Short mmCIF file of C-alpha atoms in Angstrom, two decimals:
data_model
loop_
_atom_site.label_atom_id
_atom_site.label_comp_id
_atom_site.label_asym_id
_atom_site.label_seq_id
_atom_site.Cartn_x
_atom_site.Cartn_y
_atom_site.Cartn_z
CA UNK A 313 23.63 -23.27 41.58
CA UNK A 314 22.16 -20.21 40.24
CA UNK A 315 22.15 -20.56 36.28
CA UNK A 316 20.58 -17.98 33.59
CA UNK A 317 18.24 -19.18 31.08
CA UNK A 318 21.31 -19.15 28.52
CA UNK A 319 23.56 -21.20 31.07
CA UNK A 320 20.91 -23.95 31.04
CA UNK A 321 20.70 -24.45 27.43
CA UNK A 322 23.12 -27.00 26.15
CA UNK A 323 23.41 -27.42 22.13
CA UNK A 324 24.27 -31.30 21.08
CA UNK A 325 26.96 -30.52 18.42
CA UNK A 326 26.13 -33.91 16.64
CA UNK A 327 27.81 -33.09 13.48
CA UNK A 328 30.51 -34.81 11.37
CA UNK A 329 33.59 -32.42 11.47
CA UNK A 330 34.99 -29.52 13.36
CA UNK A 331 34.33 -26.81 10.89
CA UNK A 332 30.64 -27.27 11.01
CA UNK A 333 30.86 -27.68 14.73
CA UNK A 334 32.89 -24.37 15.31
CA UNK A 335 30.64 -22.42 12.59
CA UNK A 336 27.52 -23.35 14.82
CA UNK A 337 29.34 -22.24 18.09
CA UNK A 338 30.19 -19.01 16.32
CA UNK A 339 26.64 -18.51 15.41
CA UNK A 340 24.89 -19.59 18.56
CA UNK A 341 27.13 -18.73 21.39
CA UNK A 342 25.27 -15.61 22.13
CA UNK A 343 22.23 -17.75 22.67
CA UNK A 344 23.63 -21.24 24.10
CA UNK A 345 25.38 -21.58 27.35
CA UNK A 346 27.09 -24.91 26.72
CA UNK A 347 28.13 -26.75 23.47
CA UNK A 348 28.03 -30.86 23.94
CA UNK A 349 30.71 -32.61 22.42
CA UNK A 350 29.87 -36.34 22.00
CA UNK A 351 31.34 -39.66 20.46
CA UNK A 352 30.65 -38.62 16.93
CA UNK A 353 32.39 -35.34 16.87
CA UNK A 354 35.24 -36.60 19.09
CA UNK A 355 36.03 -39.64 17.27
CA UNK A 356 36.62 -37.31 14.15
CA UNK A 357 38.37 -34.41 15.60
CA UNK A 358 39.63 -35.62 19.25
CA UNK A 359 40.62 -33.35 22.00
CA UNK A 360 41.42 -30.32 20.04
CA UNK A 361 37.81 -29.42 19.21
CA UNK A 362 37.11 -29.07 22.88
CA UNK A 363 40.14 -26.83 23.19
CA UNK A 364 38.97 -24.95 19.90
CA UNK A 365 35.47 -24.38 21.40
CA UNK A 366 36.64 -22.96 24.63
CA UNK A 367 39.10 -20.46 22.83
CA UNK A 368 35.86 -19.09 21.53
CA UNK A 369 34.74 -18.42 25.28
CA UNK A 370 32.25 -21.14 25.38
CA UNK A 371 31.81 -23.91 28.03
CA UNK A 372 32.09 -27.60 26.89
CA UNK A 373 30.02 -30.68 28.05
CA UNK A 374 32.24 -33.48 27.06
CA UNK A 375 29.51 -36.39 26.84
CA UNK A 376 32.31 -39.02 27.34
CA UNK A 377 30.03 -41.52 28.90
CA UNK A 378 33.06 -43.18 30.57
CA UNK A 379 32.12 -46.83 31.57
CA UNK A 380 35.14 -48.94 32.69
CA UNK A 381 37.31 -50.20 35.38
CA UNK A 382 37.86 -47.59 38.22
CA UNK A 383 41.49 -47.16 37.53
CA UNK A 384 40.74 -46.38 34.04
CA UNK A 385 38.01 -44.09 34.27
CA UNK A 386 39.34 -42.25 37.10
CA UNK A 387 42.62 -41.68 34.99
CA UNK A 388 40.24 -40.23 32.18
CA UNK A 389 38.47 -37.96 34.76
CA UNK A 390 41.98 -36.63 35.28
CA UNK A 391 42.44 -35.82 31.76
CA UNK A 392 39.30 -34.14 31.49
CA UNK A 393 40.35 -31.52 33.85
CA UNK A 394 43.13 -30.85 31.72
CA UNK A 395 41.07 -30.20 28.79
CA UNK A 396 39.08 -27.48 30.54
CA UNK A 397 35.60 -28.99 30.24
CA UNK A 398 32.78 -27.50 32.17
CA UNK A 399 30.78 -30.93 32.34
CA UNK A 400 31.67 -34.63 31.61
CA UNK A 401 29.86 -37.75 32.38
CA UNK A 402 30.11 -41.43 33.51
CA UNK A 403 27.68 -44.47 33.18
CA UNK A 404 26.26 -45.00 36.71
CA UNK A 405 26.05 -48.76 35.76
CA UNK A 406 29.99 -48.59 36.26
CA UNK A 407 29.23 -48.88 39.69
CA UNK A 408 29.68 -46.97 43.20
CA UNK A 409 33.62 -47.76 43.52
CA UNK A 410 34.00 -46.26 39.88
CA UNK A 411 32.23 -43.16 40.61
CA UNK A 412 33.89 -42.49 43.91
CA UNK A 413 37.39 -42.78 42.60
CA UNK A 414 36.61 -40.66 39.56
CA UNK A 415 35.07 -37.77 41.65
CA UNK A 416 38.28 -38.16 44.03
CA UNK A 417 40.64 -38.07 41.24
CA UNK A 418 39.11 -35.42 39.54
CA UNK A 419 39.16 -33.06 42.57
CA UNK A 420 42.56 -33.83 43.38
CA UNK A 421 43.74 -32.99 39.77
CA UNK A 422 41.80 -29.69 39.89
CA UNK A 423 43.42 -28.65 43.23
CA UNK A 424 46.81 -29.60 41.82
CA UNK A 425 46.66 -27.97 38.54
CA UNK A 426 44.49 -24.82 39.72
CA UNK A 427 42.11 -25.51 37.31
CA UNK A 428 38.44 -25.56 37.63
CA UNK A 429 36.83 -29.01 38.66
CA UNK A 430 34.53 -30.20 36.00
CA UNK A 431 30.95 -30.93 37.08
CA UNK A 432 30.66 -34.81 36.80
CA UNK A 433 27.16 -36.24 36.02
CA UNK A 434 25.96 -39.94 36.05
CA UNK A 435 24.07 -41.26 32.91
CA UNK A 436 20.97 -43.37 34.30
CA UNK A 437 18.96 -44.66 31.81
CA UNK A 438 19.45 -43.54 28.11
CA UNK A 439 16.55 -41.84 26.76
CA UNK A 440 15.92 -44.32 23.96
CA UNK A 441 15.31 -47.14 26.21
CA UNK A 442 11.79 -48.21 27.69
CA UNK A 443 10.69 -51.05 29.92
CA UNK A 444 11.10 -53.66 27.26
CA UNK A 445 14.85 -52.71 26.29
CA UNK A 446 15.41 -52.90 30.30
CA UNK A 447 14.15 -56.35 30.57
CA UNK A 448 16.43 -57.34 27.51
CA UNK A 449 19.52 -56.46 29.54
CA UNK A 450 18.47 -58.15 32.51
CA UNK A 451 17.08 -55.54 34.73
CA UNK A 452 13.71 -56.20 36.38
CA UNK A 453 12.88 -52.75 38.35
CA UNK A 454 10.57 -50.53 36.68
CA UNK A 455 12.43 -47.79 34.62
CA UNK A 456 11.52 -45.10 37.25
CA UNK A 457 12.87 -47.19 39.96
CA UNK A 458 15.97 -48.09 38.39
CA UNK A 459 16.47 -44.22 37.44
CA UNK A 460 16.14 -43.33 41.19
CA UNK A 461 18.46 -46.19 42.36
CA UNK A 462 21.27 -45.24 40.03
CA UNK A 463 20.67 -41.28 40.78
CA UNK A 464 21.01 -42.07 44.59
CA UNK A 465 24.03 -44.13 43.83
CA UNK A 466 25.55 -41.23 42.01
CA UNK A 467 24.64 -38.88 44.67
CA UNK A 468 26.23 -41.05 47.45
CA UNK A 469 29.31 -41.56 45.59
CA UNK A 470 29.96 -37.68 45.27
CA UNK A 471 28.59 -37.05 41.66
CA UNK A 472 27.11 -33.37 41.19
CA UNK A 473 24.15 -34.84 39.61
CA UNK A 474 22.81 -36.95 36.52
CA UNK A 475 21.70 -37.18 33.12
CA UNK A 476 18.20 -38.48 32.81
CA UNK A 477 15.19 -38.32 30.55
CA UNK A 478 12.80 -35.35 31.38
CA UNK A 479 10.26 -38.15 32.42
CA UNK A 480 12.25 -38.80 35.70
CA UNK A 481 13.12 -35.31 36.56
CA UNK A 482 10.26 -34.97 39.39
CA UNK A 483 11.28 -38.49 40.99
CA UNK A 484 14.98 -37.48 40.96
CA UNK A 485 14.09 -34.24 42.62
CA UNK A 486 12.09 -35.85 45.27
CA UNK A 487 14.83 -38.52 46.05
CA UNK A 488 17.89 -36.60 45.73
CA UNK A 489 16.89 -32.84 46.62
CA UNK A 490 17.24 -29.32 45.15
CA UNK A 491 20.76 -28.96 44.79
CA UNK A 492 21.37 -32.28 42.94
CA UNK A 493 22.00 -31.24 39.11
CA UNK A 494 19.81 -32.80 36.64
CA UNK A 495 20.59 -32.50 32.89
CA UNK A 496 18.14 -33.88 30.53
CA UNK A 497 18.02 -34.76 26.90
CA UNK A 498 15.12 -35.78 24.99
CA UNK A 499 14.22 -32.09 24.71
CA UNK A 500 11.61 -31.33 21.72
CA UNK A 501 9.77 -27.89 21.13
CA UNK A 502 6.19 -28.44 20.22
CA UNK A 503 7.25 -27.32 16.76
CA UNK A 504 10.02 -30.00 16.27
CA UNK A 505 9.93 -33.76 15.16
CA UNK A 506 9.89 -36.34 17.66
CA UNK A 507 12.73 -38.38 16.23
CA UNK A 508 13.98 -41.21 18.19
CA UNK A 509 13.57 -40.10 21.63
CA UNK A 510 11.05 -41.97 23.51
CA UNK A 511 10.97 -40.38 26.70
CA UNK A 512 10.64 -36.83 25.73
CA UNK A 513 9.32 -33.32 26.97
CA UNK A 514 9.20 -29.80 25.69
CA UNK A 515 11.72 -27.25 27.04
CA UNK A 516 8.92 -25.42 29.09
CA UNK A 517 7.61 -28.72 30.49
CA UNK A 518 11.32 -30.00 31.49
CA UNK A 519 12.06 -26.54 33.20
CA UNK A 520 8.45 -26.69 35.20
CA UNK A 521 9.35 -30.37 36.07
CA UNK A 522 12.81 -29.05 37.64
CA UNK A 523 15.57 -29.49 35.03
CA UNK A 524 18.73 -27.73 35.59
CA UNK A 525 20.38 -28.08 31.95
CA UNK A 526 18.45 -28.94 28.61
CA UNK A 527 20.25 -30.59 25.85
CA UNK A 528 18.60 -29.67 22.46
CA UNK A 529 20.16 -30.96 19.15
CA UNK A 530 18.16 -31.44 15.94
CA UNK A 531 15.53 -29.06 16.85
CA UNK A 532 18.30 -26.19 16.59
CA UNK A 533 20.72 -27.94 14.10
CA UNK A 534 18.08 -29.15 11.54
CA UNK A 535 16.05 -25.60 11.65
CA UNK A 536 15.94 -23.54 8.74
CA UNK A 537 17.15 -20.72 11.02
CA UNK A 538 19.10 -22.08 14.01
CA UNK A 539 19.43 -18.77 15.67
CA UNK A 540 15.71 -18.19 15.58
CA UNK A 541 15.28 -21.88 16.68
CA UNK A 542 17.59 -21.01 19.72
CA UNK A 543 15.83 -17.96 20.56
CA UNK A 544 12.37 -19.65 20.59
CA UNK A 545 13.60 -22.25 22.84
CA UNK A 546 14.82 -19.85 25.20
CA UNK A 547 11.89 -17.73 25.27
CA UNK A 548 9.66 -20.79 26.36
CA UNK A 549 12.35 -21.48 28.74
CA UNK A 550 11.93 -18.05 30.34
CA UNK A 551 8.14 -18.07 30.16
CA UNK A 552 8.09 -21.71 32.09
CA UNK A 553 10.77 -20.13 34.69
CA UNK A 554 8.63 -16.94 35.36
CA UNK A 555 5.32 -19.30 36.08
CA UNK A 556 7.44 -21.41 38.63
#
């Protein structure tokens, strides 16, 4: 998949209401390729916020993190097709069967409706987690081993890629190949606060490591001038691409 720099920048709309979110879309759609709607905004506004963003000509990453029995998640995937989302995600820990059924159901629904099939990405290990937290939930593999195991499982199940921290990008790329998509949160420009992301990286570093999509939230949302912040991030991404 060939993407422009703008198409690779995903803004996390982690805000409390639709009007704030739509104001950000209007202000930043010239610089941001995809807007992420997660549980915070979706719980308040429901599916309508996705439709309203799309009406403004922008793509949506529905950060659903589906994790349930195969039948339930595959049906939810079909509904995501109807919403017209560009990307949605599932938890890889839901297992191979869940991912296979969801990928197949999504393809069938897109074919039947004539809509565009969303990219389905598998969430590997959340970016706030470290080795200690993995052990708390009973996972004995090293963090990198667990991420690679889950990424390969997602690829075998027919997902287009994974969501993973920037620290595992190179290992995923080596294990899953050049065409497997990697979307990475935990992006913090050098001038931004670190916040609660343990496994983070700058935009330039993430691009150099091989990420396809970069999710940025607070460094833009909390900036004095969000447009300037987005432009600075795009410039750093462009400079990194030029050096690759």
